[in-house]
Amino acid sequence: MSGPGRRSKVATAIETHDLDGIGAELESRWSREQDRWSLRRLADYFNAELLEQMLREAGSTTVEIDPPDLYDRVQSDDRTTRTEAERLLERAGVDVDALRSEFVSYQAIRTYLRSHRDAEPPTDDGPTVDEAVGTIRRLDGRLTSVARDRLSNLDDLAIATPRVLTSIRVYCDDCGARLDLDDLDDGACNCFDDSN
C-alpha cells in the first residue's frame, strides 16, 4: 500500500519496528464516521505504540508506567518530568535520541494516510474552510460594531470619533507561520512537508 515516491517516516517506522496492523488501525480511526480520531491524537497513539515496541526490542520488562503515560512524560513541557522519563527509558535500554528522532508529527500521519493508504476523512465531518471563514467574518463584524457603539457612548473617552479596527490571523505554534483569513483557502503552514 505504498504511494509513489519515497517512503514516509510513518511507513518506515512501521516496517523497521514490525508494527503490523497499526496502519490499518490508524486508517480506521481516522476514516470512520463515529468517534473519529484527530491527526494529533493518532500521532500521539502511534508514538506511544512506537515507544512500547522499542521497549520490547530493548528487552525491557521492568518499566511499570503505561507506554501512553510514559510518552506523555517524555513529551512533557516540565523539564523534571521529561528528564525522569528519559532516564527511565535509558535504564531500560532505549536510546532516547533515536526514539525521539522516530517520533512522528500529525502531518506525517496525514501524509501516510493519504499517500500510502489512500485514506480520506469522512466528507460531511464539519464545516468547510469557506463556511468557517464566513462565520468568523460575521463574528468579527459584530465585534467591531459592538466595540464601536460602546466606545462612542463613553463620555470620558478622549477620542472624538473612535474608529475600531480588528484583525484576525491564524498562527501555527509549531512553525510560526501566520495566515490571514484570506489565505486559508489555499494556504498551508510550513509544517506540511512530507519529510516530517
PDB file of C-alpha atoms in Angstrom:
ATOM      1  CA  MET A   1       0.000   0.000   0.000  1.00  0.00           C
ATOM      2  CA  SER A   2       2.784   2.389  -0.773  1.00  0.00           C
ATOM      3  CA  GLY A   3       2.182   5.517  -2.776  1.00  0.00           C
ATOM      4  CA  PRO A   4       4.556   6.975  -5.348  1.00  0.00           C
ATOM      5  CA  GLY A   5       7.869   8.477  -4.309  1.00  0.00           C
ATOM      6  CA  ARG A   6       9.886   7.861  -1.203  1.00  0.00           C
ATOM      7  CA  ARG A   7       8.515   6.056   1.818  1.00  0.00           C
ATOM      8  CA  SER A   8       7.050   8.202   4.533  1.00  0.00           C
ATOM      9  CA  LYS A   9       8.504   8.387   8.009  1.00  0.00           C
ATOM     10  CA  VAL A  10       5.450   6.540   9.360  1.00  0.00           C
ATOM     11  CA  ALA A  11       5.732   3.721   6.805  1.00  0.00           C
ATOM     12  CA  THR A  12       9.451   3.388   7.529  1.00  0.00           C
ATOM     13  CA  ALA A  13       8.848   3.148  11.295  1.00  0.00           C
ATOM     14  CA  ILE A  14       6.097   0.561  10.776  1.00  0.00           C
ATOM     15  CA  GLU A  15       8.404  -1.594   8.683  1.00  0.00           C
ATOM     16  CA  THR A  16      11.527  -1.098  10.831  1.00  0.00           C
ATOM     17  CA  HIS A  17       9.793  -1.924  14.099  1.00  0.00           C
ATOM     18  CA  ASP A  18       7.317  -4.552  12.879  1.00  0.00           C
ATOM     19  CA  LEU A  19       4.288  -2.517  13.916  1.00  0.00           C
ATOM     20  CA  ASP A  20       1.995  -4.835  11.983  1.00  0.00           C
ATOM     21  CA  GLY A  21      -1.617  -3.784  11.819  1.00  0.00           C
ATOM     22  CA  ILE A  22      -1.116  -0.237  13.048  1.00  0.00           C
ATOM     23  CA  GLY A  23      -1.510   1.239   9.558  1.00  0.00           C
ATOM     24  CA  ALA A  24      -4.981  -0.252   9.192  1.00  0.00           C
ATOM     25  CA  GLU A  25      -5.841   0.862  12.711  1.00  0.00           C
ATOM     26  CA  LEU A  26      -4.762   4.456  12.004  1.00  0.00           C
ATOM     27  CA  GLU A  27      -6.805   4.453   8.808  1.00  0.00           C
ATOM     28  CA  SER A  28      -9.877   3.060  10.553  1.00  0.00           C
ATOM     29  CA  ARG A  29      -9.745   5.554  13.406  1.00  0.00           C
ATOM     30  CA  TRP A  30      -9.307   8.500  11.028  1.00  0.00           C
ATOM     31  CA  SER A  31     -11.841   7.452   8.386  1.00  0.00           C
ATOM     32  CA  ARG A  32     -14.773   6.292  10.490  1.00  0.00           C
ATOM     33  CA  GLU A  33     -17.924   8.354  10.843  1.00  0.00           C
ATOM     34  CA  GLN A  34     -18.371   7.976  14.615  1.00  0.00           C
ATOM     35  CA  ASP A  35     -15.736   8.858  17.232  1.00  0.00           C
ATOM     36  CA  ARG A  36     -13.180   9.762  14.579  1.00  0.00           C
ATOM     37  CA  TRP A  37      -9.705  10.496  15.940  1.00  0.00           C
ATOM     38  CA  SER A  38      -7.864  13.690  15.060  1.00  0.00           C
ATOM     39  CA  LEU A  39      -4.477  13.538  13.361  1.00  0.00           C
ATOM     40  CA  ARG A  40      -2.809  14.791  16.555  1.00  0.00           C
ATOM     41  CA  ARG A  41      -4.428  12.051  18.616  1.00  0.00           C
ATOM     42  CA  LEU A  42      -3.358   9.478  16.022  1.00  0.00           C
ATOM     43  CA  ALA A  43       0.235  10.783  16.139  1.00  0.00           C
ATOM     44  CA  ASP A  44       0.284  10.525  19.939  1.00  0.00           C
ATOM     45  CA  TYR A  45      -1.139   6.991  19.734  1.00  0.00           C
ATOM     46  CA  PHE A  46       1.401   5.954  17.094  1.00  0.00           C
ATOM     47  CA  ASN A  47       4.310   7.412  19.071  1.00  0.00           C
ATOM     48  CA  ALA A  48       3.205   5.643  22.258  1.00  0.00           C
ATOM     49  CA  GLU A  49       2.988   2.353  20.332  1.00  0.00           C
ATOM     50  CA  LEU A  50       6.443   3.006  18.877  1.00  0.00           C
ATOM     51  CA  LEU A  51       7.818   3.677  22.365  1.00  0.00           C
ATOM     52  CA  GLU A  52       6.299   0.439  23.634  1.00  0.00           C
ATOM     53  CA  GLN A  53       7.777  -1.513  20.731  1.00  0.00           C
ATOM     54  CA  MET A  54      11.235  -0.007  21.303  1.00  0.00           C
ATOM     55  CA  LEU A  55      10.996  -1.048  24.958  1.00  0.00           C
ATOM     56  CA  ARG A  56      10.221  -4.619  23.822  1.00  0.00           C
ATOM     57  CA  GLU A  57      13.110  -4.514  21.354  1.00  0.00           C
ATOM     58  CA  ALA A  58      15.419  -3.442  24.198  1.00  0.00           C
ATOM     59  CA  GLY A  59      14.243  -6.483  26.152  1.00  0.00           C
ATOM     60  CA  SER A  60      12.742  -4.377  28.911  1.00  0.00           C
ATOM     61  CA  THR A  61      10.094  -5.886  31.149  1.00  0.00           C
ATOM     62  CA  THR A  62      10.709  -3.685  34.175  1.00  0.00           C
ATOM     63  CA  VAL A  63       9.051  -0.386  33.206  1.00  0.00           C
ATOM     64  CA  GLU A  64       5.934  -0.027  35.316  1.00  0.00           C
ATOM     65  CA  ILE A  65       4.481   3.016  33.537  1.00  0.00           C
ATOM     66  CA  ASP A  66       1.971   2.505  30.744  1.00  0.00           C
ATOM     67  CA  PRO A  67       3.507   3.477  27.368  1.00  0.00           C
ATOM     68  CA  PRO A  68       0.949   6.251  26.653  1.00  0.00           C
ATOM     69  CA  ASP A  69       1.675   7.811  30.067  1.00  0.00           C
ATOM     70  CA  LEU A  70       5.419   7.384  29.587  1.00  0.00           C
ATOM     71  CA  TYR A  71       5.143   9.006  26.138  1.00  0.00           C
ATOM     72  CA  ASP A  72       3.280  11.959  27.703  1.00  0.00           C
ATOM     73  CA  ARG A  73       6.069  12.309  30.252  1.00  0.00           C
ATOM     74  CA  VAL A  74       8.782  12.176  27.585  1.00  0.00           C
ATOM     75  CA  GLN A  75       6.957  14.942  25.712  1.00  0.00           C
ATOM     76  CA  SER A  76       6.160  16.987  28.830  1.00  0.00           C
ATOM     77  CA  ASP A  77       6.901  20.714  28.949  1.00  0.00           C
ATOM     78  CA  ASP A  78       8.070  20.189  32.521  1.00  0.00           C
ATOM     79  CA  ARG A  79      11.811  19.555  32.336  1.00  0.00           C
ATOM     80  CA  THR A  80      11.949  17.490  35.527  1.00  0.00           C
ATOM     81  CA  THR A  81       9.165  15.163  34.370  1.00  0.00           C
ATOM     82  CA  ARG A  82      10.754  14.827  30.935  1.00  0.00           C
ATOM     83  CA  THR A  83      14.232  14.122  32.358  1.00  0.00           C
ATOM     84  CA  GLU A  84      12.914  11.459  34.742  1.00  0.00           C
ATOM     85  CA  ALA A  85      11.106   9.721  31.874  1.00  0.00           C
ATOM     86  CA  GLU A  86      14.214   9.852  29.683  1.00  0.00           C
ATOM     87  CA  ARG A  87      16.355   8.342  32.456  1.00  0.00           C
ATOM     88  CA  LEU A  88      13.797   5.587  32.957  1.00  0.00           C
ATOM     89  CA  LEU A  89      13.956   4.765  29.248  1.00  0.00           C
ATOM     90  CA  GLU A  90      17.752   4.828  29.244  1.00  0.00           C
ATOM     91  CA  ARG A  91      17.854   2.412  32.196  1.00  0.00           C
ATOM     92  CA  ALA A  92      15.501   0.163  30.232  1.00  0.00           C
ATOM     93  CA  GLY A  93      17.985   0.131  27.355  1.00  0.00           C
ATOM     94  CA  VAL A  94      16.201   2.525  24.967  1.00  0.00           C
ATOM     95  CA  ASP A  95      18.261   5.088  23.049  1.00  0.00           C
ATOM     96  CA  VAL A  96      16.209   8.202  23.791  1.00  0.00           C
ATOM     97  CA  ASP A  97      17.707  10.256  20.958  1.00  0.00           C
ATOM     98  CA  ALA A  98      16.905   7.504  18.462  1.00  0.00           C
ATOM     99  CA  LEU A  99      13.400   7.226  19.875  1.00  0.00           C
ATOM    100  CA  ARG A 100      12.810  10.961  19.604  1.00  0.00           C
ATOM    101  CA  SER A 101      14.092  11.009  16.037  1.00  0.00           C
ATOM    102  CA  GLU A 102      11.499   8.382  15.111  1.00  0.00           C
ATOM    103  CA  PHE A 103       8.531  10.137  16.722  1.00  0.00           C
ATOM    104  CA  VAL A 104       6.178  11.395  14.030  1.00  0.00           C
ATOM    105  CA  SER A 105       4.134  14.563  13.737  1.00  0.00           C
ATOM    106  CA  TYR A 106       0.449  14.750  12.931  1.00  0.00           C
ATOM    107  CA  GLN A 107       1.443  15.999   9.461  1.00  0.00           C
ATOM    108  CA  ALA A 108       3.435  12.798   8.891  1.00  0.00           C
ATOM    109  CA  ILE A 109       0.372  10.775   9.909  1.00  0.00           C
ATOM    110  CA  ARG A 110      -1.720  12.770   7.438  1.00  0.00           C
ATOM    111  CA  THR A 111       0.795  12.179   4.643  1.00  0.00           C
ATOM    112  CA  TYR A 112       0.964   8.466   5.413  1.00  0.00           C
ATOM    113  CA  LEU A 113      -2.808   8.037   5.482  1.00  0.00           C
ATOM    114  CA  ARG A 114      -3.381   9.948   2.271  1.00  0.00           C
ATOM    115  CA  SER A 115      -0.343   8.892   0.241  1.00  0.00           C
ATOM    116  CA  HIS A 116       0.288   5.348   1.413  1.00  0.00           C
ATOM    117  CA  ARG A 117      -3.185   4.141   2.358  1.00  0.00           C
ATOM    118  CA  ASP A 118      -5.326   6.327   0.042  1.00  0.00           C
ATOM    119  CA  ALA A 119      -7.463   7.198   3.066  1.00  0.00           C
ATOM    120  CA  GLU A 120      -9.686  10.234   3.425  1.00  0.00           C
ATOM    121  CA  PRO A 121     -11.703  11.516   6.368  1.00  0.00           C
ATOM    122  CA  PRO A 122     -15.499  11.482   6.070  1.00  0.00           C
ATOM    123  CA  THR A 123     -16.625  14.259   3.742  1.00  0.00           C
ATOM    124  CA  ASP A 124     -19.507  15.516   5.883  1.00  0.00           C
ATOM    125  CA  ASP A 125     -17.445  15.942   9.032  1.00  0.00           C
ATOM    126  CA  GLY A 126     -17.975  19.602   9.764  1.00  0.00           C
ATOM    127  CA  PRO A 127     -17.819  22.969   8.056  1.00  0.00           C
ATOM    128  CA  THR A 128     -15.719  23.757   5.019  1.00  0.00           C
ATOM    129  CA  VAL A 129     -12.985  26.386   5.129  1.00  0.00           C
ATOM    130  CA  ASP A 130     -15.315  28.818   3.309  1.00  0.00           C
ATOM    131  CA  GLU A 131     -18.087  28.254   5.861  1.00  0.00           C
ATOM    132  CA  ALA A 132     -15.727  28.667   8.804  1.00  0.00           C
ATOM    133  CA  VAL A 133     -14.191  31.839   7.364  1.00  0.00           C
ATOM    134  CA  GLY A 134     -17.680  33.224   6.694  1.00  0.00           C
ATOM    135  CA  THR A 135     -18.714  32.604  10.311  1.00  0.00           C
ATOM    136  CA  ILE A 136     -15.515  34.196  11.618  1.00  0.00           C
ATOM    137  CA  ARG A 137     -16.024  37.258   9.389  1.00  0.00           C
ATOM    138  CA  ARG A 138     -19.587  37.695  10.659  1.00  0.00           C
ATOM    139  CA  LEU A 139     -18.381  37.459  14.272  1.00  0.00           C
ATOM    140  CA  ASP A 140     -15.573  39.905  13.518  1.00  0.00           C
ATOM    141  CA  GLY A 141     -18.060  42.347  12.007  1.00  0.00           C
ATOM    142  CA  ARG A 142     -20.303  42.027  15.055  1.00  0.00           C
ATOM    143  CA  LEU A 143     -17.343  42.556  17.409  1.00  0.00           C
ATOM    144  CA  THR A 144     -16.309  45.681  15.509  1.00  0.00           C
ATOM    145  CA  SER A 145     -19.857  47.055  15.599  1.00  0.00           C
ATOM    146  CA  VAL A 146     -20.345  46.412  19.328  1.00  0.00           C
ATOM    147  CA  ALA A 147     -16.931  47.847  20.197  1.00  0.00           C
ATOM    148  CA  ARG A 148     -17.597  50.990  18.119  1.00  0.00           C
ATOM    149  CA  ASP A 149     -21.011  51.508  19.737  1.00  0.00           C
ATOM    150  CA  ARG A 150     -19.668  51.040  23.259  1.00  0.00           C
ATOM    151  CA  LEU A 151     -16.722  53.365  22.714  1.00  0.00           C
ATOM    152  CA  SER A 152     -18.928  56.047  21.098  1.00  0.00           C
ATOM    153  CA  ASN A 153     -21.139  56.112  24.205  1.00  0.00           C
ATOM    154  CA  LEU A 154     -18.282  56.762  26.638  1.00  0.00           C
ATOM    155  CA  ASP A 155     -18.348  60.350  27.893  1.00  0.00           C
ATOM    156  CA  ASP A 156     -14.866  60.212  29.364  1.00  0.00           C
ATOM    157  CA  LEU A 157     -13.108  58.764  26.284  1.00  0.00           C
ATOM    158  CA  ALA A 158     -10.581  61.249  24.920  1.00  0.00           C
ATOM    159  CA  ILE A 159     -11.139  60.296  21.262  1.00  0.00           C
ATOM    160  CA  ALA A 160     -13.545  62.482  19.307  1.00  0.00           C
ATOM    161  CA  THR A 161     -14.582  59.889  16.740  1.00  0.00           C
ATOM    162  CA  PRO A 162     -13.321  56.436  17.687  1.00  0.00           C
ATOM    163  CA  ARG A 163     -12.727  54.037  14.830  1.00  0.00           C
ATOM    164  CA  VAL A 164     -12.324  50.346  15.639  1.00  0.00           C
ATOM    165  CA  LEU A 165     -10.214  48.005  13.535  1.00  0.00           C
ATOM    166  CA  THR A 166      -9.956  44.286  14.180  1.00  0.00           C
ATOM    167  CA  SER A 167      -7.644  41.814  12.550  1.00  0.00           C
ATOM    168  CA  ILE A 168      -7.788  38.027  12.764  1.00  0.00           C
ATOM    169  CA  ARG A 169      -4.761  35.923  11.916  1.00  0.00           C
ATOM    170  CA  VAL A 170      -4.138  32.219  12.308  1.00  0.00           C
ATOM    171  CA  TYR A 171      -0.741  31.224  13.714  1.00  0.00           C
ATOM    172  CA  CYS A 172       0.920  27.819  13.734  1.00  0.00           C
ATOM    173  CA  ASP A 173       2.611  27.224  17.086  1.00  0.00           C
ATOM    174  CA  ASP A 174       4.894  24.602  15.542  1.00  0.00           C
ATOM    175  CA  CYS A 175       6.497  26.528  12.664  1.00  0.00           C
ATOM    176  CA  GLY A 176       5.483  30.134  13.386  1.00  0.00           C
ATOM    177  CA  ALA A 177       3.620  30.621  10.100  1.00  0.00           C
ATOM    178  CA  ARG A 178       0.968  33.345  10.024  1.00  0.00           C
ATOM    179  CA  LEU A 179      -2.064  33.203   7.752  1.00  0.00           C
ATOM    180  CA  ASP A 180      -4.728  35.834   7.200  1.00  0.00           C
ATOM    181  CA  LEU A 181      -8.307  34.662   6.755  1.00  0.00           C
ATOM    182  CA  ASP A 182      -7.986  35.302   3.003  1.00  0.00           C
ATOM    183  CA  ASP A 183      -5.082  32.835   2.849  1.00  0.00           C
ATOM    184  CA  LEU A 184      -6.845  29.908   4.498  1.00  0.00           C
ATOM    185  CA  ASP A 185      -8.488  28.585   1.325  1.00  0.00           C
ATOM    186  CA  ASP A 186      -5.252  27.632  -0.365  1.00  0.00           C
ATOM    187  CA  GLY A 187      -2.775  28.208   2.430  1.00  0.00           C
ATOM    188  CA  ALA A 188      -0.870  25.710   4.494  1.00  0.00           C
ATOM    189  CA  CYS A 189       1.765  26.267   7.111  1.00  0.00           C
ATOM    190  CA  ASN A 190       5.379  25.210   6.730  1.00  0.00           C
ATOM    191  CA  CYS A 191       4.737  22.043   8.748  1.00  0.00           C
ATOM    192  CA  PHE A 192       3.061  20.338   5.794  1.00  0.00           C
ATOM    193  CA  ASP A 193       6.219  18.803   4.423  1.00  0.00           C
ATOM    194  CA  ASP A 194       6.473  15.083   3.660  1.00  0.00           C
ATOM    195  CA  SER A 195       9.847  14.883   5.415  1.00  0.00           C
ATOM    196  CA  ASN A 196       8.206  15.267   8.872  1.00  0.00           C
TER     197      ASN A 196
END
